[in-house]
Coordinates of C-alpha atoms in Angstrom, one line a residue:
M1 CA 107.4 63.7 -75.9
T2 CA 107.1 66.8 -78.3
V3 CA 103.9 67.4 -80.0
N4 CA 103.9 69.3 -83.4
V5 CA 100.9 71.7 -83.7
D6 CA 100.0 72.5 -87.4
P7 CA 100.6 76.2 -87.5
V8 CA 97.6 76.4 -90.2
V9 CA 95.4 75.0 -87.5
I10 CA 96.4 77.4 -85.1
M11 CA 96.0 80.5 -87.5
K12 CA 92.4 79.2 -88.2
Q13 CA 91.6 78.9 -84.5
E14 CA 93.0 82.7 -84.1
V15 CA 90.9 83.8 -86.9
G16 CA 87.7 82.2 -85.6
K17 CA 88.6 83.5 -82.2
A18 CA 89.1 87.2 -83.5
A19 CA 85.6 87.0 -85.2
A20 CA 83.8 85.5 -82.0
S21 CA 85.2 88.0 -79.6
R22 CA 83.3 90.6 -81.6
V23 CA 79.9 89.2 -80.8
K24 CA 78.2 91.1 -77.8
S25 CA 75.6 89.9 -75.3
D26 CA 71.9 90.0 -76.4
S27 CA 73.0 89.4 -80.0
I28 CA 71.3 87.3 -82.8
V29 CA 74.3 85.6 -84.5
G30 CA 74.4 84.1 -87.9
L31 CA 76.5 80.9 -87.9
G32 CA 78.5 80.3 -90.9
T33 CA 79.6 77.1 -92.4
G34 CA 83.3 75.7 -93.0
S35 CA 86.6 74.9 -91.0
T36 CA 87.5 78.2 -89.7
T37 CA 83.9 79.2 -88.9
A38 CA 83.6 76.2 -87.0
Y39 CA 86.5 77.6 -84.5
A40 CA 84.3 80.6 -84.2
I41 CA 81.4 78.7 -83.1
E42 CA 83.5 76.7 -80.7
Y43 CA 84.7 79.8 -79.1
L44 CA 81.2 81.3 -78.9
G45 CA 80.2 78.5 -77.0
E46 CA 83.3 78.6 -74.6
R47 CA 82.5 82.5 -74.1
L48 CA 78.9 81.4 -73.2
R49 CA 80.0 78.8 -70.9
K50 CA 82.6 81.1 -69.1
G51 CA 79.8 83.9 -68.5
E52 CA 81.5 86.4 -71.1
L53 CA 78.5 86.2 -73.2
K54 CA 74.9 86.0 -72.4
N55 CA 71.6 85.9 -73.9
I56 CA 72.8 85.3 -77.6
V57 CA 71.1 83.0 -79.9
G58 CA 72.4 81.5 -83.5
I59 CA 70.7 81.2 -86.7
P60 CA 73.0 78.4 -88.5
T61 CA 73.5 78.4 -92.2
S62 CA 73.8 74.8 -92.7
F63 CA 73.2 71.5 -90.9
Q64 CA 76.9 71.3 -90.1
A65 CA 76.5 74.8 -88.2
E66 CA 73.4 73.6 -86.5
V67 CA 75.2 70.2 -85.3
L68 CA 78.1 72.3 -84.0
A69 CA 76.0 75.1 -82.2
K70 CA 74.2 72.4 -80.4
K71 CA 77.7 70.3 -79.3
Y72 CA 78.8 73.8 -77.9
R73 CA 75.5 74.7 -76.3
I74 CA 74.7 77.8 -78.4
P75 CA 70.8 78.3 -78.3
L76 CA 69.2 78.4 -81.8
T77 CA 66.3 80.0 -83.5
S78 CA 65.0 80.7 -87.0
L79 CA 64.1 83.4 -89.4
D80 CA 60.6 82.8 -88.5
T81 CA 61.2 84.0 -85.0
V82 CA 63.5 86.9 -85.3
D83 CA 63.3 90.4 -87.1
R84 CA 67.0 91.2 -87.5
I85 CA 70.5 89.7 -87.4
D86 CA 73.2 91.4 -85.4
I87 CA 76.3 89.7 -86.7
A88 CA 77.0 86.9 -89.2
I89 CA 80.3 85.0 -89.2
D90 CA 81.2 83.0 -92.3
G91 CA 83.9 81.9 -94.4
A92 CA 84.6 82.5 -98.0
D93 CA 86.5 80.5 -100.9
E94 CA 87.5 83.7 -102.7
V95 CA 87.7 87.3 -101.6
D96 CA 88.6 90.0 -104.1
P97 CA 90.1 93.7 -103.3
N98 CA 86.4 95.0 -103.2
K99 CA 85.4 92.5 -100.5
N100 CA 83.2 90.7 -102.9
L101 CA 83.2 86.7 -102.3
I102 CA 82.7 83.5 -104.0
K103 CA 81.2 80.9 -101.4
G104 CA 79.7 77.5 -101.7
G105 CA 82.6 75.3 -101.3
G106 CA 80.4 73.2 -98.6
A107 CA 77.3 73.5 -101.0
A108 CA 75.5 75.8 -98.3
H109 CA 75.7 78.9 -100.3
T110 CA 71.9 79.8 -100.7
R111 CA 71.2 79.3 -96.7
E112 CA 74.6 81.4 -96.1
K113 CA 73.6 84.3 -98.5
V114 CA 70.2 84.7 -96.9
V115 CA 71.7 84.7 -93.4
D116 CA 74.8 86.8 -94.2
S117 CA 72.7 89.5 -96.3
L118 CA 70.2 89.9 -93.5
A119 CA 73.1 90.6 -90.9
D120 CA 73.9 94.3 -89.6
L121 CA 77.6 93.2 -89.5
F122 CA 78.7 90.5 -91.8
I123 CA 82.4 89.3 -90.8
V124 CA 84.4 87.0 -93.2
V125 CA 86.8 84.7 -92.0
V126 CA 89.6 83.3 -94.4
D127 CA 93.4 82.5 -94.6
S128 CA 95.5 84.5 -97.1
G129 CA 95.2 82.0 -99.6
K130 CA 91.7 83.0 -100.4
L131 CA 92.6 86.4 -101.4
V132 CA 92.3 87.1 -105.3
D133 CA 92.7 89.8 -107.7
K134 CA 89.8 88.6 -109.6
L135 CA 86.7 86.4 -108.6
G136 CA 87.0 82.9 -110.3
S137 CA 90.7 83.0 -110.4
T138 CA 91.0 79.7 -108.3
F139 CA 87.6 78.5 -107.4
L140 CA 84.7 77.2 -109.5
L141 CA 81.3 79.4 -109.2
P142 CA 78.9 77.1 -107.5
V143 CA 75.2 77.2 -108.9
E144 CA 72.5 75.6 -106.9
V145 CA 69.9 74.3 -109.1
I146 CA 66.5 72.1 -108.8
P147 CA 67.3 68.6 -109.7
M148 CA 64.8 68.6 -112.9
A149 CA 66.6 71.6 -114.5
V150 CA 70.1 70.7 -114.4
A151 CA 70.3 69.8 -118.1
P152 CA 68.8 73.3 -119.1
V153 CA 70.6 75.3 -116.6
M154 CA 73.9 73.9 -117.8
R155 CA 73.2 74.9 -121.3
S156 CA 72.4 78.3 -120.3
L157 CA 75.7 78.4 -118.3
E158 CA 77.6 77.5 -121.4
K159 CA 76.0 80.2 -123.2
L160 CA 77.3 82.6 -120.8
G161 CA 80.8 81.3 -121.5
G162 CA 81.1 78.8 -118.4
K163 CA 82.1 75.5 -118.5
P164 CA 79.7 73.6 -115.9
E165 CA 80.2 70.4 -114.2
L166 CA 77.7 68.6 -111.7
R167 CA 79.3 68.3 -108.3
M168 CA 79.8 64.7 -107.4
G169 CA 80.0 63.3 -103.9
V170 CA 83.1 62.3 -102.1
K171 CA 82.9 58.9 -100.7
K172 CA 79.4 58.7 -101.9
A173 CA 77.9 57.3 -105.1
G174 CA 76.2 60.3 -107.1
P175 CA 75.9 64.0 -106.9
V176 CA 76.3 66.2 -103.9
V177 CA 72.8 67.0 -102.5
T178 CA 72.5 70.3 -100.6
D179 CA 70.6 70.8 -97.3
Q180 CA 67.6 71.8 -99.5
G181 CA 67.5 68.9 -101.4
N182 CA 68.9 70.6 -104.7
L183 CA 72.1 69.8 -106.7
V184 CA 75.3 71.9 -107.3
I185 CA 76.8 72.9 -110.5
D186 CA 80.5 74.1 -110.6
V187 CA 81.1 76.6 -113.2
K188 CA 84.6 77.6 -114.5
F189 CA 84.7 81.1 -116.1
D190 CA 87.9 82.0 -117.7
R191 CA 87.4 85.5 -116.1
I192 CA 84.6 87.2 -114.2
D193 CA 84.9 91.0 -115.1
D194 CA 81.3 92.0 -113.7
P195 CA 80.6 89.8 -110.9
A196 CA 77.2 91.9 -109.8
C197 CA 75.8 91.6 -113.3
L198 CA 76.8 87.8 -113.5
E199 CA 75.2 87.2 -110.2
K200 CA 72.0 88.6 -111.1
T201 CA 72.2 86.9 -114.7
I202 CA 72.7 83.4 -113.3
N203 CA 70.0 84.0 -110.8
N204 CA 67.3 84.5 -113.6
I205 CA 68.0 81.5 -115.1
P206 CA 64.9 79.4 -114.6
G207 CA 65.5 76.4 -112.2
V208 CA 68.5 78.2 -110.3
L209 CA 67.8 78.8 -106.8
E210 CA 70.9 80.9 -105.9
N211 CA 74.9 81.1 -106.9
G212 CA 77.8 81.6 -104.9
L213 CA 78.6 85.2 -105.8
F214 CA 78.3 87.4 -102.8
I215 CA 78.6 91.0 -104.1
G216 CA 78.5 93.9 -101.6
V217 CA 77.5 92.0 -98.8
A218 CA 80.8 91.5 -96.6
D219 CA 81.7 94.3 -93.9
I220 CA 84.8 93.1 -92.7
I221 CA 87.3 90.6 -93.7
L222 CA 89.5 88.9 -91.2
V223 CA 92.5 87.2 -92.6
G224 CA 94.6 84.9 -91.1
E225 CA 98.3 84.8 -92.0
I226 CA 101.4 82.9 -90.9
K227 CA 104.5 84.9 -90.7
E228 CA 108.0 83.4 -89.5
D229 CA 105.6 80.3 -88.1
R230 CA 103.6 82.7 -86.1
P231 CA 99.7 82.9 -86.8
L232 CA 98.7 86.6 -87.6
V233 CA 95.1 88.2 -88.1
R234 CA 94.9 91.0 -90.3
E235 CA 91.7 93.0 -90.8
I236 CA 90.4 94.4 -94.0
I237 CA 87.6 97.1 -93.8

Protein backbone atom coordinates (compact mmCIF):
# COMPACT_ATOMS: atom_id res chain seq x y z
CA MET A 1 0.00 0.00 0.00
CA THR A 2 1.36 3.41 -0.97
CA VAL A 3 1.23 6.07 1.75
CA ASN A 4 0.94 9.64 0.51
CA VAL A 5 3.05 11.95 2.66
CA ASP A 6 2.00 15.59 2.69
CA PRO A 7 4.94 17.64 1.33
CA VAL A 8 3.92 20.55 3.58
CA VAL A 9 4.37 18.35 6.65
CA ILE A 10 7.76 17.18 5.40
CA MET A 11 8.76 20.81 4.74
CA LYS A 12 7.82 21.82 8.30
CA GLN A 13 9.77 18.87 9.65
CA GLU A 14 12.85 19.87 7.64
CA VAL A 15 12.70 23.49 8.83
CA GLY A 16 12.31 22.33 12.42
CA LYS A 17 15.27 19.98 12.05
CA ALA A 18 17.40 22.72 10.45
CA ALA A 19 16.79 24.97 13.45
CA ALA A 20 17.30 22.25 16.05
CA SER A 21 20.56 21.18 14.39
CA ARG A 22 22.04 24.59 15.32
CA VAL A 23 21.67 23.96 19.03
CA LYS A 24 24.94 23.05 20.74
CA SER A 25 25.62 21.12 23.93
CA ASP A 26 25.65 23.06 27.22
CA SER A 27 23.00 25.47 25.92
CA ILE A 28 19.93 27.12 27.40
CA VAL A 29 17.27 26.96 24.70
CA GLY A 30 14.08 28.99 24.31
CA LEU A 31 11.35 26.64 23.10
CA GLY A 32 8.74 28.37 20.95
CA THR A 33 5.16 27.64 20.10
CA GLY A 34 3.45 26.39 16.93
CA SER A 35 3.38 23.49 14.49
CA THR A 36 6.81 24.03 12.90
CA THR A 37 8.52 24.72 16.22
CA ALA A 38 6.96 21.51 17.55
CA TYR A 39 9.11 19.56 15.08
CA ALA A 40 12.19 21.43 16.30
CA ILE A 41 11.38 20.40 19.89
CA GLU A 42 10.86 16.80 18.77
CA TYR A 43 14.22 16.78 16.95
CA LEU A 44 16.00 18.31 19.97
CA GLY A 45 14.67 15.45 22.05
CA GLU A 46 15.88 12.98 19.44
CA ARG A 47 19.37 14.51 19.44
CA LEU A 48 19.48 14.26 23.22
CA ARG A 49 18.35 10.64 23.15
CA LYS A 50 21.05 9.75 20.61
CA GLY A 51 23.75 11.50 22.61
CA GLU A 52 24.42 14.11 19.93
CA LEU A 53 23.48 16.81 22.47
CA LYS A 54 24.33 16.93 26.15
CA ASN A 55 23.48 19.22 29.01
CA ILE A 56 20.81 21.40 27.42
CA VAL A 57 17.83 22.85 29.23
CA GLY A 58 14.74 24.44 27.71
CA ILE A 59 12.66 27.45 28.67
CA PRO A 60 9.15 27.00 27.24
CA THR A 61 7.15 29.94 25.90
CA SER A 62 3.78 28.25 26.38
CA PHE A 63 1.99 25.35 27.98
CA GLN A 64 2.11 23.63 24.57
CA ALA A 65 5.91 23.91 24.44
CA GLU A 66 6.19 22.68 28.02
CA VAL A 67 4.07 19.59 27.28
CA LEU A 68 6.10 18.78 24.16
CA ALA A 69 9.42 19.25 25.95
CA LYS A 70 8.33 16.83 28.68
CA LYS A 71 7.11 14.36 26.05
CA TYR A 72 10.53 14.37 24.36
CA ARG A 73 12.40 14.41 27.67
CA ILE A 74 14.02 17.81 27.35
CA PRO A 75 14.92 19.13 30.83
CA LEU A 76 13.23 22.43 31.64
CA THR A 77 14.14 25.46 33.70
CA SER A 78 12.81 28.97 34.21
CA LEU A 79 14.00 32.55 33.94
CA ASP A 80 14.29 32.61 37.73
CA THR A 81 17.24 30.21 37.63
CA VAL A 82 19.25 31.27 34.55
CA ASP A 83 21.05 34.47 33.62
CA ARG A 84 21.02 33.99 29.86
CA ILE A 85 19.38 32.18 26.92
CA ASP A 86 21.82 30.97 24.28
CA ILE A 87 19.38 30.28 21.46
CA ALA A 88 15.61 30.49 20.93
CA ILE A 89 13.61 28.78 18.20
CA ASP A 90 10.14 30.04 17.42
CA GLY A 91 7.66 30.48 14.58
CA ALA A 92 5.96 33.59 13.22
CA ASP A 93 2.71 34.50 11.50
CA GLU A 94 4.29 37.17 9.28
CA VAL A 95 7.86 38.15 8.44
CA ASP A 96 8.71 41.37 6.58
CA PRO A 97 11.89 42.09 4.53
CA ASN A 98 13.54 43.63 7.63
CA LYS A 99 12.99 40.42 9.65
CA ASN A 100 10.32 42.09 11.73
CA LEU A 101 7.52 39.77 12.80
CA ILE A 102 3.90 39.48 13.76
CA LYS A 103 3.38 36.65 16.24
CA GLY A 104 0.53 35.57 18.46
CA GLY A 105 -1.58 33.18 16.41
CA GLY A 106 -1.27 30.78 19.32
CA ALA A 107 -1.96 33.51 21.90
CA ALA A 108 1.49 32.99 23.43
CA HIS A 109 3.21 36.13 22.13
CA THR A 110 3.84 37.74 25.53
CA ARG A 111 5.89 34.85 26.87
CA GLU A 112 7.45 34.38 23.43
CA LYS A 113 8.62 37.99 23.34
CA VAL A 114 10.19 37.73 26.78
CA VAL A 115 12.13 34.57 25.90
CA ASP A 116 12.97 35.41 22.28
CA SER A 117 14.22 38.89 23.17
CA LEU A 118 16.58 37.51 25.83
CA ALA A 119 18.21 34.98 23.49
CA ASP A 120 21.70 35.60 22.12
CA LEU A 121 20.49 33.99 18.88
CA PHE A 122 16.83 33.96 17.85
CA ILE A 123 15.97 31.65 14.94
CA VAL A 124 12.55 31.99 13.31
CA VAL A 125 11.08 28.98 11.49
CA VAL A 126 8.37 29.64 8.90
CA ASP A 127 7.04 28.53 5.54
CA SER A 128 7.28 30.84 2.54
CA GLY A 129 3.61 31.82 2.89
CA LYS A 130 4.52 33.82 6.01
CA LEU A 131 6.77 36.21 4.07
CA VAL A 132 5.09 39.58 3.40
CA ASP A 133 6.13 42.95 2.03
CA LYS A 134 4.45 44.78 4.94
CA LEU A 135 3.34 43.56 8.32
CA GLY A 136 -0.42 43.30 8.73
CA SER A 137 -0.91 42.27 5.10
CA THR A 138 -2.38 38.85 5.84
CA PHE A 139 -2.55 38.50 9.62
CA LEU A 140 -4.35 40.43 12.33
CA LEU A 141 -2.21 41.96 15.08
CA PRO A 142 -2.79 40.20 18.43
CA VAL A 143 -2.90 42.32 21.58
CA GLU A 144 -2.97 40.65 25.00
CA VAL A 145 -5.07 42.62 27.48
CA ILE A 146 -6.19 42.17 31.08
CA PRO A 147 -9.90 41.24 31.16
CA MET A 148 -11.18 44.37 32.93
CA ALA A 149 -9.62 46.64 30.28
CA VAL A 150 -11.02 45.05 27.11
CA ALA A 151 -13.57 47.80 26.30
CA PRO A 152 -11.30 50.84 26.84
CA VAL A 153 -8.39 49.17 25.04
CA MET A 154 -10.60 48.42 22.05
CA ARG A 155 -11.66 52.07 21.93
CA SER A 156 -8.01 53.16 22.05
CA LEU A 157 -7.11 50.75 19.23
CA GLU A 158 -9.93 52.17 17.11
CA LYS A 159 -8.49 55.66 17.61
CA LEU A 160 -5.19 54.34 16.22
CA GLY A 161 -7.04 53.30 13.04
CA GLY A 162 -7.47 49.64 13.92
CA LYS A 163 -10.51 47.40 13.74
CA PRO A 164 -10.37 45.33 16.96
CA GLU A 165 -12.16 42.06 17.68
CA LEU A 166 -12.05 39.93 20.80
CA ARG A 167 -10.63 36.52 19.88
CA MET A 168 -13.19 33.80 20.56
CA GLY A 169 -12.46 30.16 21.26
CA VAL A 170 -12.83 27.35 18.75
CA LYS A 171 -14.80 24.38 20.12
CA LYS A 172 -15.12 26.42 23.30
CA ALA A 173 -17.78 28.85 24.45
CA GLY A 174 -16.37 32.27 25.17
CA PRO A 175 -13.10 34.07 24.46
CA VAL A 176 -9.60 32.65 24.19
CA VAL A 177 -7.76 32.86 27.53
CA THR A 178 -3.96 33.10 27.49
CA ASP A 179 -1.55 31.16 29.73
CA GLN A 180 -1.43 34.32 31.88
CA GLY A 181 -5.23 34.37 32.29
CA ASN A 182 -5.74 37.34 29.96
CA LEU A 183 -7.71 37.90 26.75
CA VAL A 184 -6.58 38.58 23.17
CA ILE A 185 -7.82 41.33 20.88
CA ASP A 186 -7.03 40.83 17.19
CA VAL A 187 -6.66 44.11 15.33
CA LYS A 188 -6.89 44.74 11.59
CA PHE A 189 -4.84 47.70 10.38
CA ASP A 190 -5.14 48.71 6.72
CA ARG A 191 -1.40 49.33 6.73
CA ILE A 192 1.40 49.32 9.29
CA ASP A 193 3.88 51.89 8.01
CA ASP A 194 5.95 52.20 11.19
CA PRO A 195 5.79 48.91 13.11
CA ALA A 196 8.37 49.98 15.72
CA CYS A 197 6.33 53.05 16.64
CA LEU A 198 3.05 51.10 16.66
CA GLU A 199 4.52 48.43 18.92
CA LYS A 200 5.43 51.03 21.56
CA THR A 201 2.21 53.01 21.17
CA ILE A 202 -0.01 49.96 21.71
CA ASN A 203 2.04 48.77 24.67
CA ASN A 204 1.55 52.17 26.31
CA ILE A 205 -2.25 51.75 26.36
CA PRO A 206 -3.26 51.06 29.98
CA GLY A 207 -4.46 47.47 30.30
CA VAL A 208 -2.32 46.12 27.44
CA LEU A 209 0.19 43.49 28.51
CA GLU A 210 1.95 42.98 25.15
CA ASN A 211 1.29 42.96 21.41
CA GLY A 212 2.43 40.69 18.62
CA LEU A 213 4.85 43.05 16.85
CA PHE A 214 8.41 41.73 17.22
CA ILE A 215 10.70 44.49 15.97
CA GLY A 216 14.45 43.97 15.65
CA VAL A 217 14.37 40.70 17.58
CA ALA A 218 14.93 38.00 14.94
CA ASP A 219 18.48 37.09 13.89
CA ILE A 220 17.96 34.30 11.35
CA ILE A 221 14.85 33.31 9.39
CA LEU A 222 14.68 29.71 8.16
CA VAL A 223 12.10 29.50 5.39
CA GLY A 224 10.62 26.22 4.25
CA GLU A 225 9.62 26.00 0.59
CA ILE A 226 8.34 23.33 -1.75
CA LYS A 227 9.81 23.31 -5.24
CA GLU A 228 8.97 20.56 -7.70
CA ASP A 229 7.35 18.64 -4.83
CA ARG A 230 10.59 18.73 -2.85
CA PRO A 231 11.00 20.49 0.51
CA LEU A 232 13.80 23.05 0.72
CA VAL A 233 15.05 25.26 3.54
CA ARG A 234 16.28 28.77 2.75
CA GLU A 235 18.11 31.02 5.19
CA ILE A 236 17.60 34.78 5.53
CA ILE A 237 20.21 36.58 7.63
